[in-house]
Amino acid sequence: MTTRISVTVLTLAFAVCSAAGAQADRFSFSTGSPDGKLGALSRPSGQGLETETADDFALTQATVVSGATIHGLIPTGTPVSSIARVEVEIYHIFPLDSDTARTPSVTSRVNSPSDVEIDTATRDSNNSTLSFIATQISSFAVLNTVINGINKAPNQLTHGEGPATGEQVEIDITFTPPLFLPAGHYFFRPEVQVGSGDFLFLSAPRPITSGTPFPAGTTDLQAWIRNANLNPDWSRIGTDIIGAGTFNMTFSLSGNTIPGAGKPGQANCHGQTVSAMAEEFGGIDASASTLGYSSVSALQDDGIRVFCGQ
């Protein structure tokens, strides 16, 4: 049975700690800038086979992720206004959320994304849970691509599909509502629909050089890809498909950490998380506003309740 905390209770809890006026702990993560080595297709269904490219990130404590930025390649001469849809999914790491009794169609699932996404962490511009602004950066070239050559074992090794040149775009994403995630290791998967042509998610250096180092004891995993024919399995872009090297993808995340938040699934999660937010932000209205929720009710329903129910 899910416990629902009323707005009145939330207000009282935040009022108790409002005098603290604690400054929010900002969260940011970045893999750095594109390195020109790879463009990997990331495309929703409807324009061909759905194809997903995912790379990992780690959280050391409960975090509200309010935004993201991705870099990709679209065909030369294609205006950024042709970007019609962006969807983001978050995955746990295999074997969570996965059927381990099934024989995989790939060489390995170790350190891959799970079979299925975290349902409560999906955001899509088509249903207004995500908004985005796309900006053209410059002409850009990559040494190799992975677009169609995504095959089941033993035919996974294609060495990629060769170089490509196009327009580099930066897409700034706002999650509405934000993603409220427990500490853990996750995969980030964006898909972008372009009116004419494909969106190739651009690689970044691995190991990370100019971005954010992974927390001590957490390994920066390589990027994985799958299309509808390979689903629910994933292939390692570097190790399995290209056969040399490994890749990160170019993305960043931003938001706020919630030190002292409750543990999802425990009876006191709601109360402990409310108290942690009260201490962190010093008021209920300030908490909702700072974290990116549209109202106190949205913070309660789309934030705390979803977080504690995971």
mmCIF file with all atom_site columns, N, CA and C in Angstrom, residues 46-111:
data_model
loop_
_atom_site.group_PDB
_atom_site.id
_atom_site.type_symbol
_atom_site.label_atom_id
_atom_site.label_alt_id
_atom_site.label_comp_id
_atom_site.label_asym_id
_atom_site.label_entity_id
_atom_site.label_seq_id
_atom_site.pdbx_PDB_ins_code
_atom_site.Cartn_x
_atom_site.Cartn_y
_atom_site.Cartn_z
_atom_site.occupancy
_atom_site.B_iso_or_equiv
_atom_site.pdbx_formal_charge
_atom_site.auth_seq_id
_atom_site.auth_comp_id
_atom_site.auth_asym_id
_atom_site.auth_atom_id
_atom_site.pdbx_PDB_model_num
ATOM 1   N N  . GLY A 1 46  ? 9.306  4.405   -36.376 1.00 0.00 ? 46  GLY A N  1
ATOM 2   C CA . GLY A 1 46  ? 8.506  5.228   -37.282 1.00 0.00 ? 46  GLY A CA 1
ATOM 3   C C  . GLY A 1 46  ? 9.264  5.663   -38.517 1.00 0.00 ? 46  GLY A C  1
ATOM 4   N N  . GLN A 1 47  ? 10.590 5.753   -38.418 1.00 0.00 ? 47  GLN A N  1
ATOM 5   C CA . GLN A 1 47  ? 11.428 6.118   -39.569 1.00 0.00 ? 47  GLN A CA 1
ATOM 6   C C  . GLN A 1 47  ? 12.353 4.967   -39.945 1.00 0.00 ? 47  GLN A C  1
ATOM 7   N N  . GLY A 1 48  ? 11.960 3.779   -39.613 1.00 0.00 ? 48  GLY A N  1
ATOM 8   C CA . GLY A 1 48  ? 12.800 2.603   -39.782 1.00 0.00 ? 48  GLY A CA 1
ATOM 9   C C  . GLY A 1 48  ? 12.852 1.875   -38.452 1.00 0.00 ? 48  GLY A C  1
ATOM 10  N N  . LEU A 1 49  ? 13.799 0.966   -38.317 1.00 0.00 ? 49  LEU A N  1
ATOM 11  C CA . LEU A 1 49  ? 13.934 0.230   -37.063 1.00 0.00 ? 49  LEU A CA 1
ATOM 12  C C  . LEU A 1 49  ? 14.306 1.174   -35.925 1.00 0.00 ? 49  LEU A C  1
ATOM 13  N N  . GLU A 1 50  ? 13.607 1.035   -34.811 1.00 0.00 ? 50  GLU A N  1
ATOM 14  C CA . GLU A 1 50  ? 14.032 1.781   -33.639 1.00 0.00 ? 50  GLU A CA 1
ATOM 15  C C  . GLU A 1 50  ? 15.447 1.336   -33.275 1.00 0.00 ? 50  GLU A C  1
ATOM 16  N N  . THR A 1 51  ? 16.316 2.317   -33.018 1.00 0.00 ? 51  THR A N  1
ATOM 17  C CA . THR A 1 51  ? 17.709 2.026   -32.699 1.00 0.00 ? 51  THR A CA 1
ATOM 18  C C  . THR A 1 51  ? 18.120 2.882   -31.509 1.00 0.00 ? 51  THR A C  1
ATOM 19  N N  . GLU A 1 52  ? 18.684 2.235   -30.498 1.00 0.00 ? 52  GLU A N  1
ATOM 20  C CA . GLU A 1 52  ? 18.996 2.895   -29.234 1.00 0.00 ? 52  GLU A CA 1
ATOM 21  C C  . GLU A 1 52  ? 20.484 2.817   -28.933 1.00 0.00 ? 52  GLU A C  1
ATOM 22  N N  . THR A 1 53  ? 21.071 3.948   -28.613 1.00 0.00 ? 53  THR A N  1
ATOM 23  C CA . THR A 1 53  ? 22.456 4.011   -28.170 1.00 0.00 ? 53  THR A CA 1
ATOM 24  C C  . THR A 1 53  ? 22.466 4.528   -26.738 1.00 0.00 ? 53  THR A C  1
ATOM 25  N N  . ALA A 1 54  ? 23.184 3.834   -25.849 1.00 0.00 ? 54  ALA A N  1
ATOM 26  C CA . ALA A 1 54  ? 23.157 4.168   -24.422 1.00 0.00 ? 54  ALA A CA 1
ATOM 27  C C  . ALA A 1 54  ? 24.559 4.210   -23.836 1.00 0.00 ? 54  ALA A C  1
ATOM 28  N N  . ASP A 1 55  ? 24.760 5.131   -22.905 1.00 0.00 ? 55  ASP A N  1
ATOM 29  C CA . ASP A 1 55  ? 26.021 5.234   -22.170 1.00 0.00 ? 55  ASP A CA 1
ATOM 30  C C  . ASP A 1 55  ? 25.693 5.459   -20.696 1.00 0.00 ? 55  ASP A C  1
ATOM 31  N N  . ASP A 1 56  ? 26.663 5.183   -19.824 1.00 0.00 ? 56  ASP A N  1
ATOM 32  C CA . ASP A 1 56  ? 26.361 5.111   -18.400 1.00 0.00 ? 56  ASP A CA 1
ATOM 33  C C  . ASP A 1 56  ? 26.747 6.363   -17.622 1.00 0.00 ? 56  ASP A C  1
ATOM 34  N N  . PHE A 1 57  ? 26.146 6.474   -16.433 1.00 0.00 ? 57  PHE A N  1
ATOM 35  C CA . PHE A 1 57  ? 26.493 7.493   -15.455 1.00 0.00 ? 57  PHE A CA 1
ATOM 36  C C  . PHE A 1 57  ? 26.225 6.912   -14.071 1.00 0.00 ? 57  PHE A C  1
ATOM 37  N N  . ALA A 1 58  ? 26.802 7.526   -13.044 1.00 0.00 ? 58  ALA A N  1
ATOM 38  C CA . ALA A 1 58  ? 26.659 7.013   -11.684 1.00 0.00 ? 58  ALA A CA 1
ATOM 39  C C  . ALA A 1 58  ? 26.251 8.136   -10.748 1.00 0.00 ? 58  ALA A C  1
ATOM 40  N N  . LEU A 1 59  ? 25.393 7.795   -9.778  1.00 0.00 ? 59  LEU A N  1
ATOM 41  C CA . LEU A 1 59  ? 24.961 8.726   -8.741  1.00 0.00 ? 59  LEU A CA 1
ATOM 42  C C  . LEU A 1 59  ? 25.401 8.171   -7.386  1.00 0.00 ? 59  LEU A C  1
ATOM 43  N N  . THR A 1 60  ? 26.031 9.002   -6.579  1.00 0.00 ? 60  THR A N  1
ATOM 44  C CA . THR A 1 60  ? 26.494 8.560   -5.263  1.00 0.00 ? 60  THR A CA 1
ATOM 45  C C  . THR A 1 60  ? 25.451 8.780   -4.178  1.00 0.00 ? 60  THR A C  1
ATOM 46  N N  . GLN A 1 61  ? 24.404 9.537   -4.475  1.00 0.00 ? 61  GLN A N  1
ATOM 47  C CA . GLN A 1 61  ? 23.310 9.752   -3.538  1.00 0.00 ? 61  GLN A CA 1
ATOM 48  C C  . GLN A 1 61  ? 22.050 10.105  -4.314  1.00 0.00 ? 61  GLN A C  1
ATOM 49  N N  . ALA A 1 62  ? 20.925 10.113  -3.616  1.00 0.00 ? 62  ALA A N  1
ATOM 50  C CA . ALA A 1 62  ? 19.662 10.440  -4.275  1.00 0.00 ? 62  ALA A CA 1
ATOM 51  C C  . ALA A 1 62  ? 19.790 11.776  -5.002  1.00 0.00 ? 62  ALA A C  1
ATOM 52  N N  . THR A 1 63  ? 19.285 11.822  -6.240  1.00 0.00 ? 63  THR A N  1
ATOM 53  C CA . THR A 1 63  ? 19.501 12.995  -7.096  1.00 0.00 ? 63  THR A CA 1
ATOM 54  C C  . THR A 1 63  ? 18.254 13.295  -7.916  1.00 0.00 ? 63  THR A C  1
ATOM 55  N N  . VAL A 1 64  ? 17.914 14.562  -7.988  1.00 0.00 ? 64  VAL A N  1
ATOM 56  C CA . VAL A 1 64  ? 16.868 15.025  -8.892  1.00 0.00 ? 64  VAL A CA 1
ATOM 57  C C  . VAL A 1 64  ? 17.561 15.567  -10.142 1.00 0.00 ? 64  VAL A C  1
ATOM 58  N N  . VAL A 1 65  ? 17.396 14.878  -11.257 1.00 0.00 ? 65  VAL A N  1
ATOM 59  C CA . VAL A 1 65  ? 18.009 15.279  -12.521 1.00 0.00 ? 65  VAL A CA 1
ATOM 60  C C  . VAL A 1 65  ? 16.985 16.105  -13.292 1.00 0.00 ? 65  VAL A C  1
ATOM 61  N N  . SER A 1 66  ? 17.270 17.374  -13.472 1.00 0.00 ? 66  SER A N  1
ATOM 62  C CA . SER A 1 66  ? 16.305 18.275  -14.100 1.00 0.00 ? 66  SER A CA 1
ATOM 63  C C  . SER A 1 66  ? 16.578 18.527  -15.574 1.00 0.00 ? 66  SER A C  1
ATOM 64  N N  . GLY A 1 67  ? 17.805 18.258  -16.026 1.00 0.00 ? 67  GLY A N  1
ATOM 65  C CA . GLY A 1 67  ? 18.115 18.547  -17.416 1.00 0.00 ? 67  GLY A CA 1
ATOM 66  C C  . GLY A 1 67  ? 19.253 17.707  -17.953 1.00 0.00 ? 67  GLY A C  1
ATOM 67  N N  . ALA A 1 68  ? 19.402 17.742  -19.272 1.00 0.00 ? 68  ALA A N  1
ATOM 68  C CA . ALA A 1 68  ? 20.472 17.009  -19.957 1.00 0.00 ? 68  ALA A CA 1
ATOM 69  C C  . ALA A 1 68  ? 20.842 17.751  -21.226 1.00 0.00 ? 68  ALA A C  1
ATOM 70  N N  . THR A 1 69  ? 22.022 17.457  -21.743 1.00 0.00 ? 69  THR A N  1
ATOM 71  C CA . THR A 1 69  ? 22.470 17.976  -23.038 1.00 0.00 ? 69  THR A CA 1
ATOM 72  C C  . THR A 1 69  ? 23.106 16.836  -23.803 1.00 0.00 ? 69  THR A C  1
ATOM 73  N N  . ILE A 1 70  ? 22.779 16.734  -25.094 1.00 0.00 ? 70  ILE A N  1
ATOM 74  C CA . ILE A 1 70  ? 23.386 15.720  -25.947 1.00 0.00 ? 70  ILE A CA 1
ATOM 75  C C  . ILE A 1 70  ? 23.927 16.383  -27.206 1.00 0.00 ? 70  ILE A C  1
ATOM 76  N N  . HIS A 1 71  ? 24.922 15.740  -27.815 1.00 0.00 ? 71  HIS A N  1
ATOM 77  C CA . HIS A 1 71  ? 25.493 16.216  -29.081 1.00 0.00 ? 71  HIS A CA 1
ATOM 78  C C  . HIS A 1 71  ? 25.345 15.119  -30.133 1.00 0.00 ? 71  HIS A C  1
ATOM 79  N N  . GLY A 1 72  ? 24.922 15.524  -31.317 1.00 0.00 ? 72  GLY A N  1
ATOM 80  C CA . GLY A 1 72  ? 24.739 14.560  -32.391 1.00 0.00 ? 72  GLY A CA 1
ATOM 81  C C  . GLY A 1 72  ? 25.003 15.166  -33.746 1.00 0.00 ? 72  GLY A C  1
ATOM 82  N N  . LEU A 1 73  ? 24.946 14.310  -34.748 1.00 0.00 ? 73  LEU A N  1
ATOM 83  C CA . LEU A 1 73  ? 25.197 14.690  -36.137 1.00 0.00 ? 73  LEU A CA 1
ATOM 84  C C  . LEU A 1 73  ? 23.915 14.484  -36.925 1.00 0.00 ? 73  LEU A C  1
ATOM 85  N N  . ILE A 1 74  ? 23.501 15.523  -37.668 1.00 0.00 ? 74  ILE A N  1
ATOM 86  C CA . ILE A 1 74  ? 22.383 15.394  -38.601 1.00 0.00 ? 74  ILE A CA 1
ATOM 87  C C  . ILE A 1 74  ? 22.907 15.700  -39.995 1.00 0.00 ? 74  ILE A C  1
ATOM 88  N N  . PRO A 1 75  ? 22.188 15.286  -41.041 1.00 0.00 ? 75  PRO A N  1
ATOM 89  C CA . PRO A 1 75  ? 22.711 15.466  -42.402 1.00 0.00 ? 75  PRO A CA 1
ATOM 90  C C  . PRO A 1 75  ? 23.011 16.925  -42.744 1.00 0.00 ? 75  PRO A C  1
ATOM 91  N N  . THR A 1 76  ? 24.057 17.133  -43.523 1.00 0.00 ? 76  THR A N  1
ATOM 92  C CA . THR A 1 76  ? 24.440 18.473  -43.965 1.00 0.00 ? 76  THR A CA 1
ATOM 93  C C  . THR A 1 76  ? 23.258 19.166  -44.646 1.00 0.00 ? 76  THR A C  1
ATOM 94  N N  . GLY A 1 77  ? 23.039 20.411  -44.266 1.00 0.00 ? 77  GLY A N  1
ATOM 95  C CA . GLY A 1 77  ? 21.948 21.185  -44.846 1.00 0.00 ? 77  GLY A CA 1
ATOM 96  C C  . GLY A 1 77  ? 20.610 21.010  -44.160 1.00 0.00 ? 77  GLY A C  1
ATOM 97  N N  . THR A 1 78  ? 20.542 20.112  -43.190 1.00 0.00 ? 78  THR A N  1
ATOM 98  C CA . THR A 1 78  ? 19.295 19.882  -42.465 1.00 0.00 ? 78  THR A CA 1
ATOM 99  C C  . THR A 1 78  ? 19.140 20.931  -41.366 1.00 0.00 ? 78  THR A C  1
ATOM 100 N N  . PRO A 1 79  ? 18.050 21.691  -41.356 1.00 0.00 ? 79  PRO A N  1
ATOM 101 C CA . PRO A 1 79  ? 17.871 22.700  -40.304 1.00 0.00 ? 79  PRO A CA 1
ATOM 102 C C  . PRO A 1 79  ? 17.549 22.040  -38.962 1.00 0.00 ? 79  PRO A C  1
ATOM 103 N N  . VAL A 1 80  ? 17.940 22.684  -37.877 1.00 0.00 ? 80  VAL A N  1
ATOM 104 C CA . VAL A 1 80  ? 17.646 22.126  -36.557 1.00 0.00 ? 80  VAL A CA 1
ATOM 105 C C  . VAL A 1 80  ? 16.142 22.099  -36.294 1.00 0.00 ? 80  VAL A C  1
ATOM 106 N N  . SER A 1 81  ? 15.390 22.922  -37.018 1.00 0.00 ? 81  SER A N  1
ATOM 107 C CA . SER A 1 81  ? 13.934 22.910  -36.857 1.00 0.00 ? 81  SER A CA 1
ATOM 108 C C  . SER A 1 81  ? 13.310 21.594  -37.298 1.00 0.00 ? 81  SER A C  1
ATOM 109 N N  . SER A 1 82  ? 14.071 20.754  -38.028 1.00 0.00 ? 82  SER A N  1
ATOM 110 C CA . SER A 1 82  ? 13.555 19.464  -38.468 1.00 0.00 ? 82  SER A CA 1
ATOM 111 C C  . SER A 1 82  ? 13.620 18.415  -37.361 1.00 0.00 ? 82  SER A C  1
ATOM 112 N N  . ILE A 1 83  ? 14.254 18.744  -36.229 1.00 0.00 ? 83  ILE A N  1
ATOM 113 C CA . ILE A 1 83  ? 14.254 17.837  -35.087 1.00 0.00 ? 83  ILE A CA 1
ATOM 114 C C  . ILE A 1 83  ? 12.886 17.914  -34.430 1.00 0.00 ? 83  ILE A C  1
ATOM 115 N N  . ALA A 1 84  ? 12.117 16.846  -34.598 1.00 0.00 ? 84  ALA A N  1
ATOM 116 C CA . ALA A 1 84  ? 10.706 16.888  -34.239 1.00 0.00 ? 84  ALA A CA 1
ATOM 117 C C  . ALA A 1 84  ? 10.397 16.255  -32.888 1.00 0.00 ? 84  ALA A C  1
ATOM 118 N N  . ARG A 1 85  ? 11.273 15.404  -32.392 1.00 0.00 ? 85  ARG A N  1
ATOM 119 C CA . ARG A 1 85  ? 10.963 14.679  -31.158 1.00 0.00 ? 85  ARG A CA 1
ATOM 120 C C  . ARG A 1 85  ? 12.242 14.243  -30.459 1.00 0.00 ? 85  ARG A C  1
ATOM 121 N N  . VAL A 1 86  ? 12.237 14.297  -29.146 1.00 0.00 ? 86  VAL A N  1
ATOM 122 C CA . VAL A 1 86  ? 13.327 13.761  -28.332 1.00 0.00 ? 86  VAL A CA 1
ATOM 123 C C  . VAL A 1 86  ? 12.696 12.921  -27.222 1.00 0.00 ? 86  VAL A C  1
ATOM 124 N N  . GLU A 1 87  ? 13.237 11.735  -27.020 1.00 0.00 ? 87  GLU A N  1
ATOM 125 C CA . GLU A 1 87  ? 12.787 10.874  -25.925 1.00 0.00 ? 87  GLU A CA 1
ATOM 126 C C  . GLU A 1 87  ? 14.015 10.410  -25.157 1.00 0.00 ? 87  GLU A C  1
ATOM 127 N N  . VAL A 1 88  ? 13.897 10.330  -23.833 1.00 0.00 ? 88  VAL A N  1
ATOM 128 C CA . VAL A 1 88  ? 14.985 9.847   -22.984 1.00 0.00 ? 88  VAL A CA 1
ATOM 129 C C  . VAL A 1 88  ? 14.468 8.703   -22.131 1.00 0.00 ? 88  VAL A C  1
ATOM 130 N N  . GLU A 1 89  ? 15.250 7.642   -22.059 1.00 0.00 ? 89  GLU A N  1
ATOM 131 C CA . GLU A 1 89  ? 14.975 6.535   -21.149 1.00 0.00 ? 89  GLU A CA 1
ATOM 132 C C  . GLU A 1 89  ? 16.196 6.285   -20.278 1.00 0.00 ? 89  GLU A C  1
ATOM 133 N N  . ILE A 1 90  ? 15.952 5.803   -19.068 1.00 0.00 ? 90  ILE A N  1
ATOM 134 C CA . ILE A 1 90  ? 17.010 5.444   -18.127 1.00 0.00 ? 90  ILE A CA 1
ATOM 135 C C  . ILE A 1 90  ? 16.911 3.951   -17.854 1.00 0.00 ? 90  ILE A C  1
ATOM 136 N N  . TYR A 1 91  ? 18.042 3.275   -17.866 1.00 0.00 ? 91  TYR A N  1
ATOM 137 C CA . TYR A 1 91  ? 18.098 1.833   -17.645 1.00 0.00 ? 91  TYR A CA 1
ATOM 138 C C  . TYR A 1 91  ? 18.977 1.511   -16.438 1.00 0.00 ? 91  TYR A C  1
ATOM 139 N N  . HIS A 1 92  ? 18.575 0.478   -15.697 1.00 0.00 ? 92  HIS A N  1
ATOM 140 C CA . HIS A 1 92  ? 19.495 -0.141  -14.766 1.00 0.00 ? 92  HIS A CA 1
ATOM 141 C C  . HIS A 1 92  ? 20.525 -0.955  -15.562 1.00 0.00 ? 92  HIS A C  1
ATOM 142 N N  . ILE A 1 93  ? 21.437 -1.588  -14.839 1.00 0.00 ? 93  ILE A N  1
ATOM 143 C CA . ILE A 1 93  ? 22.451 -2.436  -15.460 1.00 0.00 ? 93  ILE A CA 1
ATOM 144 C C  . ILE A 1 93  ? 22.041 -3.895  -15.328 1.00 0.00 ? 93  ILE A C  1
ATOM 145 N N  . PHE A 1 94  ? 22.175 -4.640  -16.413 1.00 0.00 ? 94  PHE A N  1
ATOM 146 C CA . PHE A 1 94  ? 21.898 -6.072  -16.427 1.00 0.00 ? 94  PHE A CA 1
ATOM 147 C C  . PHE A 1 94  ? 22.623 -6.748  -15.246 1.00 0.00 ? 94  PHE A C  1
ATOM 148 N N  . PRO A 1 95  ? 21.957 -7.651  -14.522 1.00 0.00 ? 95  PRO A N  1
ATOM 149 C CA . PRO A 1 95  ? 20.726 -8.382  -14.838 1.00 0.00 ? 95  PRO A CA 1
ATOM 150 C C  . PRO A 1 95  ? 19.442 -7.790  -14.265 1.00 0.00 ? 95  PRO A C  1
ATOM 151 N N  . LEU A 1 96  ? 19.486 -6.592  -13.659 1.00 0.00 ? 96  LEU A N  1
ATOM 152 C CA . LEU A 1 96  ? 18.257 -5.986  -13.172 1.00 0.00 ? 96  LEU A CA 1
ATOM 153 C C  . LEU A 1 96  ? 17.282 -5.770  -14.330 1.00 0.00 ? 96  LEU A C  1
ATOM 154 N N  . ASP A 1 97  ? 15.988 -5.855  -14.058 1.00 0.00 ? 97  ASP A N  1
ATOM 155 C CA . ASP A 1 97  ? 14.939 -5.616  -15.053 1.00 0.00 ? 97  ASP A CA 1
ATOM 156 C C  . ASP A 1 97  ? 15.141 -6.464  -16.314 1.00 0.00 ? 97  ASP A C  1
ATOM 157 N N  . SER A 1 98  ? 15.613 -7.689  -16.149 1.00 0.00 ? 98  SER A N  1
ATOM 158 C CA . SER A 1 98  ? 15.974 -8.518  -17.303 1.00 0.00 ? 98  SER A CA 1
ATOM 159 C C  . SER A 1 98  ? 15.574 -9.971  -17.087 1.00 0.00 ? 98  SER A C  1
ATOM 160 N N  . ASP A 1 99  ? 15.374 -10.661 -18.191 1.00 0.00 ? 99  ASP A N  1
ATOM 161 C CA . ASP A 1 99  ? 15.069 -12.095 -18.171 1.00 0.00 ? 99  ASP A CA 1
ATOM 162 C C  . ASP A 1 99  ? 16.379 -12.861 -18.297 1.00 0.00 ? 99  ASP A C  1
ATOM 163 N N  . THR A 1 100 ? 16.882 -13.345 -17.180 1.00 0.00 ? 100 THR A N  1
ATOM 164 C CA . THR A 1 100 ? 18.170 -14.039 -17.193 1.00 0.00 ? 100 THR A CA 1
ATOM 165 C C  . THR A 1 100 ? 18.046 -15.509 -17.594 1.00 0.00 ? 100 THR A C  1
ATOM 166 N N  . ALA A 1 101 ? 16.808 -16.008 -17.703 1.00 0.00 ? 101 ALA A N  1
ATOM 167 C CA . ALA A 1 101 ? 16.620 -17.407 -18.112 1.00 0.00 ? 101 ALA A CA 1
ATOM 168 C C  . ALA A 1 101 ? 16.672 -17.566 -19.623 1.00 0.00 ? 101 ALA A C  1
ATOM 169 N N  . ARG A 1 102 ? 16.603 -16.464 -20.331 1.00 0.00 ? 102 ARG A N  1
ATOM 170 C CA . ARG A 1 102 ? 16.601 -16.489 -21.793 1.00 0.00 ? 102 ARG A CA 1
ATOM 171 C C  . ARG A 1 102 ? 18.031 -16.556 -22.320 1.00 0.00 ? 102 ARG A C  1
ATOM 172 N N  . THR A 1 103 ? 18.237 -17.272 -23.411 1.00 0.00 ? 103 THR A N  1
ATOM 173 C CA . THR A 1 103 ? 19.550 -17.334 -24.045 1.00 0.00 ? 103 THR A CA 1
ATOM 174 C C  . THR A 1 103 ? 19.775 -16.069 -24.859 1.00 0.00 ? 103 THR A C  1
ATOM 175 N N  . PRO A 1 104 ? 20.798 -15.280 -24.553 1.00 0.00 ? 104 PRO A N  1
ATOM 176 C CA . PRO A 1 104 ? 21.004 -14.028 -25.275 1.00 0.00 ? 104 PRO A CA 1
ATOM 177 C C  . PRO A 1 104 ? 21.462 -14.262 -26.715 1.00 0.00 ? 104 PRO A C  1
ATOM 178 N N  . SER A 1 105 ? 21.182 -13.287 -27.575 1.00 0.00 ? 105 SER A N  1
ATOM 179 C CA . SER A 1 105 ? 21.571 -13.378 -28.981 1.00 0.00 ? 105 SER A CA 1
ATOM 180 C C  . SER A 1 105 ? 22.860 -12.627 -29.261 1.00 0.00 ? 105 SER A C  1
ATOM 181 N N  . VAL A 1 106 ? 23.566 -12.219 -28.187 1.00 0.00 ? 106 VAL A N  1
ATOM 182 C CA . VAL A 1 106 ? 24.805 -11.460 -28.320 1.00 0.00 ? 106 VAL A CA 1
ATOM 183 C C  . VAL A 1 106 ? 25.911 -12.187 -27.559 1.00 0.00 ? 106 VAL A C  1
ATOM 184 N N  . THR A 1 107 ? 27.144 -11.722 -27.722 1.00 0.00 ? 107 THR A N  1
ATOM 185 C CA . THR A 1 107 ? 28.271 -12.416 -27.113 1.00 0.00 ? 107 THR A CA 1
ATOM 186 C C  . THR A 1 107 ? 28.336 -12.215 -25.605 1.00 0.00 ? 107 THR A C  1
ATOM 187 N N  . SER A 1 108 ? 27.817 -11.101 -25.108 1.00 0.00 ? 108 SER A N  1
ATOM 188 C CA . SER A 1 108 ? 27.879 -10.827 -23.675 1.00 0.00 ? 108 SER A CA 1
ATOM 189 C C  . SER A 1 108 ? 26.797 -9.841  -23.277 1.00 0.00 ? 108 SER A C  1
ATOM 190 N N  . ARG A 1 109 ? 26.289 -9.987  -22.043 1.00 0.00 ? 109 ARG A N  1
ATOM 191 C CA . ARG A 1 109 ? 25.403 -8.986  -21.462 1.00 0.00 ? 109 ARG A CA 1
ATOM 192 C C  . ARG A 1 109 ? 26.020 -8.381  -20.204 1.00 0.00 ? 109 ARG A C  1
ATOM 193 N N  . VAL A 1 110 ? 27.244 -8.729  -19.891 1.00 0.00 ? 110 VAL A N  1
ATOM 194 C CA . VAL A 1 110 ? 27.896 -8.197  -18.703 1.00 0.00 ? 110 VAL A CA 1
ATOM 195 C C  . VAL A 1 110 ? 28.081 -6.685  -18.860 1.00 0.00 ? 110 VAL A C  1
ATOM 196 N N  . ASN A 1 111 ? 27.570 -5.923  -17.891 1.00 0.00 ? 111 ASN A N  1
ATOM 197 C CA . ASN A 1 111 ? 27.665 -4.461  -17.884 1.00 0.00 ? 111 ASN A CA 1
ATOM 198 C C  . ASN A 1 111 ? 26.885 -3.801  -19.015 1.00 0.00 ? 111 ASN A C  1
#
